[in-house]
Structure formats: C-alpha cells, structure tokens
C-alpha cells in the first residue's frame, strides 16, 4: 500500500473488515471522498472543563470524576453556549501499526462556531489517533456563538486515515499561502459576517431554515478602505482571495494557527476533500471560507494580507467518489458562504 490518505473505497473496506466499527450501521452517505463522518452517541456528559485523559487513562475514567450530569441525546437537546460536553461517538477503530488518524470539525460545525475536538483513550493531544489505537472515540463539543439543538446521529466531525511508510519513502508535502479578500467577497459588497451576541437556537438538522440576519451582522467594504479591524474574541466568517482547487489524487488541510501572521485563528474546519473547487461551470469559483477569531488584542486585516497556509497530502489512490461530483456537496463553488442552516 502506498503512503497517503485513505480514499473512500479503502474506508469502505475497513468498515467491512471491522477496522472501523459502530453501534449502528455505517451508511454510505457517511463515507466521504477522503474521510468518515462521525456520529454523536446517545449520551452527552456535561463537564466543567476541557481535558485530555493522558497516557494509560481512559476517557470514561475521567468522566466518572468530572461529569456533573448527563444529557439524553436520544431526543433533541439544547447544548448551551460555552458549555463543555464530552460525547461518546457511535464509531470506534482498531488501527494497524501502519495507520494513524486525524479529525477535523465538519464545514458546517466550523461555520456555526461549534468547537469540536476528538479525544481518544490515553490521548495526550486532541484530534490525533495514534497508529495501532484500538478503542472508542469521543467528541468534545462546545457551542461558542450560538446555542444548538443536537441529537444522537448528528455529525459534527470527520476522521481521515493516513497510511504510513518509511521516512525514506514518505514524500514531502507541498503548501500554498492563503490571503484575505476584503474587496469582492460578495456581489452585495459584504466582505464578512460577524456573529451576533444574542440569538435563538439552531437545530443542526434544519437546512436553509434560519434567516441569516437574525444571527449574523453583515460587514460591507467601505469606499477607499480595504481593511477590517477584528474585535478580540468575536467570530467572523470571511473568504479567501484565492480560488482553491484540490486535485482528485490529493487532499488538503488548512493550518489553523500561524503565529507568523498574528494571534488569529483562521480556520476551525480545515479539511478539503479531493476535487474541491473543480466546478464544471467555467464561471464558477471556490474560495476557502475562513472562520476567524482574533485573540488578546484588536487586529487589522488588509486586503490581500496572508492569513494562513494550506498543506497538501497525497491520496493512496483516486477516491471512487469525488467532492461535488458523486456526492452532494453544500460548499462546492462557494464564495463567502455561511453554514447550510441559513438562507
């Protein structure tokens, strides 16, 4: 097997042979071109603080010590802003010695400002599943800007699998810089959306049912001024200046933090599937939607300023389904676009 990211057909085979298992059947629509959508289980544990279990410790053991109460997700439940919940996922894995995994929030989770991280037993870092891991998976879920309605089966994160090779055989990953668009992100002059501080609930399963104006403040470009000052700890949706294209034999991830360009987080859901941006309409474009939060101090962005880096990795082989082709993709051909729940 070549070095690289598992494609959809390899994920499907891993489900068939028990490498990936779940408490309920894993349907085809959960298998993405280069990742697997992970589903919330039936119980959420409210905890007062985020944590990592640490070497040799199970997440369930820490939950016995820390959980203040349980939330029954077998029916829709409200998860309040800035409250930490640890939720056992329906999926678990038994990875071989040559396979590791890494998680990212799904695009809609990032654009709703839901802070989602994966935790594994013995974990000493978030979102990373080491080679050879055999055990359950958990999601840490913290809605930041909006309270949400969630239930068992909702998918907030995705897991991609990486086959390793010897250091000598491992190819170097290429990367490109991403800059900010403060001029032409939308036809109506909107260059960003800022989350409102007081809003209603968002049901994760309701697509296209919420008026964006109830949840977002649009920010328009000012004549002669191609800059925007970010207010510390407020949440913005913005777009890249560049059109981004991912080839069918590669996947990519945007680096969330790059301290060389400022104390700014520019992406929460940073994974890009093979064929992202490959639109059939010659007039179509696919920007990277940036989920931005500045920390500590106000930060001024200028049009065209570099804000991040995308790192590309090879696939083991071409996926048998591609983003925006054989699967429904809400964000193919996107410009400045909010989560699918808004109209």
CSV table of C-alpha atoms in Angstrom, one decimal:
chain,number,residue,atom,x,y,z
A,1,UNK,CA,0.0,0.0,0.0
A,2,UNK,CA,1.3,3.5,-0.9
A,3,UNK,CA,1.9,6.2,1.7
A,4,UNK,CA,-1.0,8.7,2.0
A,5,UNK,CA,-4.6,9.4,2.9
A,6,UNK,CA,-7.2,6.6,2.6
A,7,UNK,CA,-9.8,7.1,-0.1
A,8,UNK,CA,-13.4,6.3,0.2
A,9,UNK,CA,-13.0,2.7,-1.1
A,10,UNK,CA,-10.4,1.9,1.5
A,11,UNK,CA,-12.6,3.3,4.2
A,12,UNK,CA,-15.4,1.1,3.0
A,13,UNK,CA,-13.2,-1.9,3.1
A,14,UNK,CA,-12.1,-1.0,6.6
A,15,UNK,CA,-15.7,-1.0,7.7
A,16,UNK,CA,-16.3,-4.4,6.1
A,17,UNK,CA,-13.3,-6.0,7.9
A,18,UNK,CA,-14.0,-4.5,11.3
A,19,UNK,CA,-11.2,-2.0,11.4
A,20,UNK,CA,-13.9,0.6,11.8
A,21,UNK,CA,-17.0,-0.4,13.8
A,22,UNK,CA,-20.1,1.3,15.1
A,23,UNK,CA,-23.0,0.8,17.4
A,24,UNK,CA,-25.3,1.2,14.4
A,25,UNK,CA,-24.8,0.5,10.7
A,26,UNK,CA,-22.4,2.9,8.9
A,27,UNK,CA,-24.3,4.1,5.8
A,28,UNK,CA,-22.7,5.1,2.6
A,29,UNK,CA,-23.6,8.7,3.0
A,30,UNK,CA,-21.2,8.9,6.0
A,31,UNK,CA,-18.3,7.9,3.7
A,32,UNK,CA,-16.7,11.0,2.1
A,33,UNK,CA,-14.0,11.0,-0.6
A,34,UNK,CA,-11.2,11.1,2.0
A,35,UNK,CA,-12.8,10.9,5.4
A,36,UNK,CA,-15.6,9.3,7.5
A,37,UNK,CA,-18.3,11.4,9.2
A,38,UNK,CA,-18.5,10.6,12.9
A,39,UNK,CA,-21.9,10.4,14.7
A,40,UNK,CA,-22.8,11.5,18.2
A,41,UNK,CA,-23.9,8.8,20.6
A,42,UNK,CA,-27.0,8.8,22.8
A,43,UNK,CA,-25.4,10.4,25.9
A,44,UNK,CA,-23.6,13.7,26.4
A,45,UNK,CA,-21.6,14.3,29.6
A,46,UNK,CA,-21.5,17.8,30.9
A,47,UNK,CA,-18.1,18.7,32.4
A,48,UNK,CA,-16.8,21.9,34.0
A,49,UNK,CA,-13.5,21.8,32.0
A,50,UNK,CA,-11.9,20.5,28.9
A,51,UNK,CA,-9.3,17.7,29.5
A,52,UNK,CA,-7.1,15.1,27.9
A,53,UNK,CA,-7.1,11.7,29.6
A,54,UNK,CA,-3.3,11.3,29.5
A,55,UNK,CA,-1.2,8.2,28.9
A,56,UNK,CA,-2.7,5.0,30.1
A,57,UNK,CA,-6.0,6.6,31.2
A,58,UNK,CA,-9.5,6.0,29.7
A,59,UNK,CA,-11.8,8.9,28.9
A,60,UNK,CA,-14.6,7.0,30.8
A,61,UNK,CA,-12.5,7.1,33.9
A,62,UNK,CA,-12.1,10.8,33.7
A,63,UNK,CA,-15.8,11.3,33.1
A,64,UNK,CA,-16.6,9.5,36.3
A,65,UNK,CA,-14.5,12.1,38.1
A,66,UNK,CA,-15.6,15.2,36.2
A,67,UNK,CA,-19.1,14.8,34.8
A,68,UNK,CA,-21.7,16.9,36.6
A,69,UNK,CA,-24.7,15.4,34.8
A,70,UNK,CA,-25.8,13.5,31.7
A,71,UNK,CA,-27.8,14.7,28.7
A,72,UNK,CA,-30.0,12.2,26.9
A,73,UNK,CA,-29.4,12.7,23.2
A,74,UNK,CA,-31.8,10.0,22.1
A,75,UNK,CA,-34.1,13.0,21.7
A,76,UNK,CA,-33.2,16.6,20.6
A,77,UNK,CA,-31.5,18.5,23.3
A,78,UNK,CA,-30.2,22.1,23.7
A,79,UNK,CA,-26.4,22.5,24.1
A,80,UNK,CA,-25.8,25.9,25.5
A,81,UNK,CA,-23.1,28.4,24.6
A,82,UNK,CA,-19.7,27.9,26.2
A,83,UNK,CA,-20.7,24.7,28.0
A,84,UNK,CA,-18.4,21.7,27.6
A,85,UNK,CA,-19.9,18.4,26.7
A,86,UNK,CA,-18.0,15.1,26.1
A,87,UNK,CA,-20.0,12.8,23.9
A,88,UNK,CA,-19.1,9.2,23.1
A,89,UNK,CA,-19.3,8.6,19.4
A,90,UNK,CA,-21.0,5.7,17.7
A,91,UNK,CA,-17.8,4.8,15.8
A,92,UNK,CA,-14.7,3.1,17.2
A,93,UNK,CA,-11.5,2.0,15.5
A,94,UNK,CA,-8.9,-0.8,15.6
A,95,UNK,CA,-6.0,0.7,13.6
A,96,UNK,CA,-3.0,-1.3,12.3
A,97,UNK,CA,0.6,-0.4,13.3
A,98,UNK,CA,1.0,1.5,10.0
A,99,UNK,CA,-2.2,3.6,10.2
A,100,UNK,CA,-3.0,6.7,12.2
A,101,UNK,CA,-6.0,9.0,12.0
A,102,UNK,CA,-6.7,12.7,12.4
A,103,UNK,CA,-10.0,14.5,13.0
A,104,UNK,CA,-11.4,17.9,11.9
A,105,UNK,CA,-14.8,19.6,12.5
A,106,UNK,CA,-17.1,19.4,9.5
A,107,UNK,CA,-17.5,22.5,7.5
A,108,UNK,CA,-20.9,23.4,9.0
A,109,UNK,CA,-19.6,22.9,12.5
A,110,UNK,CA,-16.8,25.4,11.9
A,111,UNK,CA,-19.1,27.9,10.3
A,112,UNK,CA,-21.6,27.6,13.2
A,113,UNK,CA,-18.7,28.3,15.6
A,114,UNK,CA,-19.1,24.9,17.3
A,115,UNK,CA,-15.8,24.0,18.9
A,116,UNK,CA,-15.4,20.2,18.3
A,117,UNK,CA,-12.3,18.1,19.1
A,118,UNK,CA,-11.8,14.4,19.1
A,119,UNK,CA,-10.5,12.6,22.2
A,120,UNK,CA,-9.2,9.0,22.5
A,121,UNK,CA,-8.3,6.8,25.4
A,122,UNK,CA,-4.7,7.6,26.5
A,123,UNK,CA,-4.8,10.7,24.4
A,124,UNK,CA,-2.1,13.3,25.0
A,125,UNK,CA,-3.3,15.6,22.2
A,126,UNK,CA,-6.6,16.4,20.6
A,127,UNK,CA,-7.8,15.2,17.2
A,128,UNK,CA,-4.9,12.8,16.8
A,129,UNK,CA,-5.4,9.0,16.9
A,130,UNK,CA,-2.0,7.2,17.0
A,131,UNK,CA,-1.1,4.2,14.9
A,132,UNK,CA,-2.2,0.9,16.5
A,133,UNK,CA,-5.0,2.5,18.5
A,134,UNK,CA,-7.9,0.2,19.4
A,135,UNK,CA,-10.7,1.7,21.3
A,136,UNK,CA,-13.6,4.2,21.5
A,137,UNK,CA,-13.8,7.8,20.3
A,138,UNK,CA,-15.2,10.8,22.0
A,139,UNK,CA,-16.1,14.3,20.8
A,140,UNK,CA,-15.6,17.4,23.0
A,141,UNK,CA,-18.4,19.8,21.9
A,142,UNK,CA,-18.6,23.5,22.9
A,143,UNK,CA,-21.0,25.8,21.0
A,144,UNK,CA,-19.4,29.2,21.1
A,145,UNK,CA,-21.6,31.8,19.3
A,146,UNK,CA,-25.0,30.1,19.1
A,147,UNK,CA,-26.8,27.6,21.3
A,148,UNK,CA,-27.6,24.5,19.3
A,149,UNK,CA,-30.1,21.6,19.2
A,150,UNK,CA,-28.4,18.3,18.8
A,151,UNK,CA,-29.3,14.6,19.0
A,152,UNK,CA,-27.7,11.2,18.5
A,153,UNK,CA,-26.7,10.6,14.9
A,154,UNK,CA,-25.7,14.2,14.2
A,155,UNK,CA,-22.3,14.5,12.5
A,156,UNK,CA,-20.0,17.3,13.8
A,157,UNK,CA,-16.6,15.9,12.9
A,158,UNK,CA,-14.9,13.8,10.3
A,159,UNK,CA,-12.0,11.4,10.6
A,160,UNK,CA,-9.3,10.7,7.9
A,161,UNK,CA,-6.9,7.9,8.0
A,162,UNK,CA,-3.2,8.0,7.0
A,163,UNK,CA,-1.2,5.0,5.9
A,164,UNK,CA,2.5,5.4,6.9
A,165,UNK,CA,5.7,4.4,5.1
A,166,UNK,CA,9.3,4.5,6.0
A,167,UNK,CA,10.8,8.0,6.3
A,168,UNK,CA,12.8,7.4,3.1
A,169,UNK,CA,9.6,6.7,1.1
A,170,UNK,CA,7.5,9.5,2.6
A,171,UNK,CA,7.1,12.4,0.1
A,172,UNK,CA,7.4,16.0,1.1
A,173,UNK,CA,4.0,17.8,1.3
A,174,UNK,CA,3.6,20.9,-0.8
A,175,UNK,CA,1.9,24.0,0.6
A,176,UNK,CA,0.4,27.3,-0.6
A,177,UNK,CA,-0.4,30.6,1.2
A,178,UNK,CA,-3.9,31.9,1.6
A,179,UNK,CA,-4.8,35.6,1.8
A,180,UNK,CA,-7.9,37.5,2.8
A,181,UNK,CA,-10.5,39.1,0.4
A,182,UNK,CA,-11.7,42.5,1.7
A,183,UNK,CA,-12.9,43.7,-1.7
A,184,UNK,CA,-15.0,41.3,-3.7
A,185,UNK,CA,-16.2,38.5,-1.4
A,186,UNK,CA,-19.9,39.0,-2.3
A,187,UNK,CA,-21.8,40.9,-5.0
A,188,UNK,CA,-23.6,43.0,-2.5
A,189,UNK,CA,-20.4,44.4,-1.0
A,190,UNK,CA,-20.4,42.2,2.1
A,191,UNK,CA,-16.8,41.2,3.0
A,192,UNK,CA,-17.6,39.4,6.3
A,193,UNK,CA,-20.2,38.3,8.7
A,194,UNK,CA,-19.9,38.8,12.4
A,195,UNK,CA,-21.8,36.6,14.8
A,196,UNK,CA,-24.5,38.4,16.9
A,197,UNK,CA,-24.2,38.1,20.6
A,198,UNK,CA,-27.8,37.3,21.3
A,199,UNK,CA,-29.7,34.8,19.1
A,200,UNK,CA,-32.1,32.0,19.1
A,201,UNK,CA,-31.4,28.3,18.8
A,202,UNK,CA,-30.1,26.5,15.8
A,203,UNK,CA,-31.3,22.9,15.1
A,204,UNK,CA,-28.4,21.2,13.3
A,205,UNK,CA,-30.8,19.2,11.1
A,206,UNK,CA,-32.7,22.2,9.7
A,207,UNK,CA,-31.1,23.2,6.4
A,208,UNK,CA,-31.9,26.6,4.9
A,209,UNK,CA,-34.5,27.5,7.6
A,210,UNK,CA,-32.8,30.3,9.5
A,211,UNK,CA,-32.7,33.9,8.4
A,212,UNK,CA,-29.0,34.9,8.4
A,213,UNK,CA,-29.9,38.4,9.6
A,214,UNK,CA,-31.1,37.0,12.9
A,215,UNK,CA,-27.7,35.5,13.7
A,216,UNK,CA,-25.1,37.5,11.7
A,217,UNK,CA,-24.2,41.1,11.2
A,218,UNK,CA,-23.0,41.7,7.6
A,219,UNK,CA,-19.9,43.9,7.2
A,220,UNK,CA,-19.6,45.8,3.9
A,221,UNK,CA,-16.5,47.2,2.3
A,222,UNK,CA,-16.0,51.0,2.7
A,223,UNK,CA,-15.1,53.0,-0.4
A,224,UNK,CA,-11.4,53.6,-0.5
A,225,UNK,CA,-10.8,51.4,2.6
A,226,UNK,CA,-9.7,47.8,2.1
A,227,UNK,CA,-9.2,46.9,5.8
A,228,UNK,CA,-11.0,45.5,8.7
A,229,UNK,CA,-10.2,45.6,12.4
A,230,UNK,CA,-11.1,42.3,14.2
A,231,UNK,CA,-12.6,42.7,17.7
A,232,UNK,CA,-10.9,40.3,20.1
A,233,UNK,CA,-12.8,37.0,20.7
A,234,UNK,CA,-15.6,37.9,18.3
A,235,UNK,CA,-16.3,35.4,15.5
A,236,UNK,CA,-16.2,36.3,11.8
A,237,UNK,CA,-16.9,34.4,8.6
A,238,UNK,CA,-14.7,35.7,5.7
A,239,UNK,CA,-13.4,34.4,2.4
A,240,UNK,CA,-10.0,33.8,0.8
A,241,UNK,CA,-8.8,36.0,-2.0
A,242,UNK,CA,-7.6,32.9,-4.0
A,243,UNK,CA,-9.8,30.4,-5.7
A,244,UNK,CA,-8.7,27.0,-4.4
A,245,UNK,CA,-8.6,23.7,-6.3
A,246,UNK,CA,-7.8,20.3,-4.9
A,247,UNK,CA,-6.9,17.6,-7.4
A,248,UNK,CA,-8.5,14.2,-7.4
A,249,UNK,CA,-5.4,12.5,-6.1
A,250,UNK,CA,-4.8,14.7,-3.1
A,251,UNK,CA,-6.4,16.1,0.0
A,252,UNK,CA,-5.5,19.2,1.9
A,253,UNK,CA,-5.7,20.9,5.3
A,254,UNK,CA,-5.5,24.5,6.3
A,255,UNK,CA,-3.2,25.2,9.3
A,256,UNK,CA,-5.5,26.8,12.0
A,257,UNK,CA,-2.8,29.0,13.6
A,258,UNK,CA,0.1,30.6,12.0
A,259,UNK,CA,1.7,32.9,14.6
A,260,UNK,CA,3.9,34.5,12.0
A,261,UNK,CA,0.8,36.3,10.7
A,262,UNK,CA,-0.7,37.3,14.0
A,263,UNK,CA,-2.5,35.8,17.1
A,264,UNK,CA,-5.5,34.9,14.9
A,265,UNK,CA,-7.2,31.6,14.4
A,266,UNK,CA,-8.3,31.5,10.7
A,267,UNK,CA,-9.9,28.1,10.4
A,268,UNK,CA,-11.7,25.5,12.6
A,269,UNK,CA,-12.9,23.1,9.9
A,270,UNK,CA,-9.7,22.9,7.8
A,271,UNK,CA,-10.0,19.7,5.8
A,272,UNK,CA,-10.5,19.8,2.0
A,273,UNK,CA,-11.6,16.8,0.0
A,274,UNK,CA,-10.3,15.7,-3.4
A,275,UNK,CA,-11.9,17.6,-6.2
A,276,UNK,CA,-12.9,20.6,-4.0
A,277,UNK,CA,-13.1,23.6,-6.3
A,278,UNK,CA,-13.3,21.6,-9.5
A,279,UNK,CA,-16.5,23.3,-10.8
A,280,UNK,CA,-17.9,22.4,-14.2
A,281,UNK,CA,-19.1,25.9,-14.9
A,282,UNK,CA,-16.2,28.0,-16.2
A,283,UNK,CA,-17.5,31.0,-14.3
A,284,UNK,CA,-17.6,29.1,-11.0
A,285,UNK,CA,-15.2,29.7,-8.2
A,286,UNK,CA,-14.4,28.0,-4.9
A,287,UNK,CA,-13.0,30.1,-2.2
A,288,UNK,CA,-11.9,28.9,1.2
A,289,UNK,CA,-14.3,30.2,3.8
A,290,UNK,CA,-12.4,31.4,6.8
A,291,UNK,CA,-13.7,31.1,10.4
A,292,UNK,CA,-11.7,33.8,12.1
A,293,UNK,CA,-11.2,34.8,15.8
A,294,UNK,CA,-8.6,37.2,17.0
A,295,UNK,CA,-7.2,36.7,20.4
A,296,UNK,CA,-5.9,39.2,23.1
A,297,UNK,CA,-5.8,42.4,21.1
A,298,UNK,CA,-7.6,44.1,18.1
A,299,UNK,CA,-6.0,43.0,14.8
A,300,UNK,CA,-6.2,44.9,11.5
A,301,UNK,CA,-6.5,42.9,8.3
A,302,UNK,CA,-5.7,44.4,4.9
A,303,UNK,CA,-7.0,43.2,1.6
A,304,UNK,CA,-4.7,40.6,0.2
A,305,UNK,CA,-2.9,40.0,3.5
A,306,UNK,CA,-1.6,36.5,4.1
A,307,UNK,CA,-3.6,34.8,6.8
A,308,UNK,CA,-2.7,31.1,6.6
A,309,UNK,CA,-1.3,28.1,4.8
A,310,UNK,CA,-2.8,25.1,3.1
A,311,UNK,CA,-0.8,21.8,3.3
A,312,UNK,CA,-1.5,19.1,0.6
A,313,UNK,CA,-1.1,15.4,1.1
A,314,UNK,CA,-1.3,12.6,-1.5
A,315,UNK,CA,-4.1,10.0,-1.5
A,316,UNK,CA,-3.2,6.4,-1.6
A,317,UNK,CA,-5.3,6.2,-4.8
A,318,UNK,CA,-8.0,8.2,-6.5
A,319,UNK,CA,-11.3,8.0,-4.5
A,320,UNK,CA,-14.2,6.3,-6.1
A,321,UNK,CA,-16.4,9.3,-5.1
A,322,UNK,CA,-15.3,12.9,-5.5
A,323,UNK,CA,-16.3,16.1,-3.8
A,324,UNK,CA,-19.1,17.9,-5.7
A,325,UNK,CA,-19.4,15.0,-8.2
A,326,UNK,CA,-20.9,11.7,-7.0
A,327,UNK,CA,-21.9,13.2,-3.6
A,328,UNK,CA,-23.9,16.1,-2.5
A,329,UNK,CA,-21.6,19.0,-1.5
A,330,UNK,CA,-23.1,22.1,0.1
A,331,UNK,CA,-20.0,24.2,-0.4
A,332,UNK,CA,-18.7,23.4,-3.9
A,333,UNK,CA,-18.4,26.5,-6.0
A,334,UNK,CA,-18.7,28.7,-2.9
A,335,UNK,CA,-17.8,32.3,-2.3
A,336,UNK,CA,-18.5,34.0,1.0
A,337,UNK,CA,-21.0,31.4,2.3
A,338,UNK,CA,-22.5,30.8,5.8
A,339,UNK,CA,-23.4,27.4,7.1
A,340,UNK,CA,-26.1,25.4,5.3
A,341,UNK,CA,-28.7,26.1,8.0
A,342,UNK,CA,-29.0,29.8,6.9
A,343,UNK,CA,-30.8,31.4,4.0
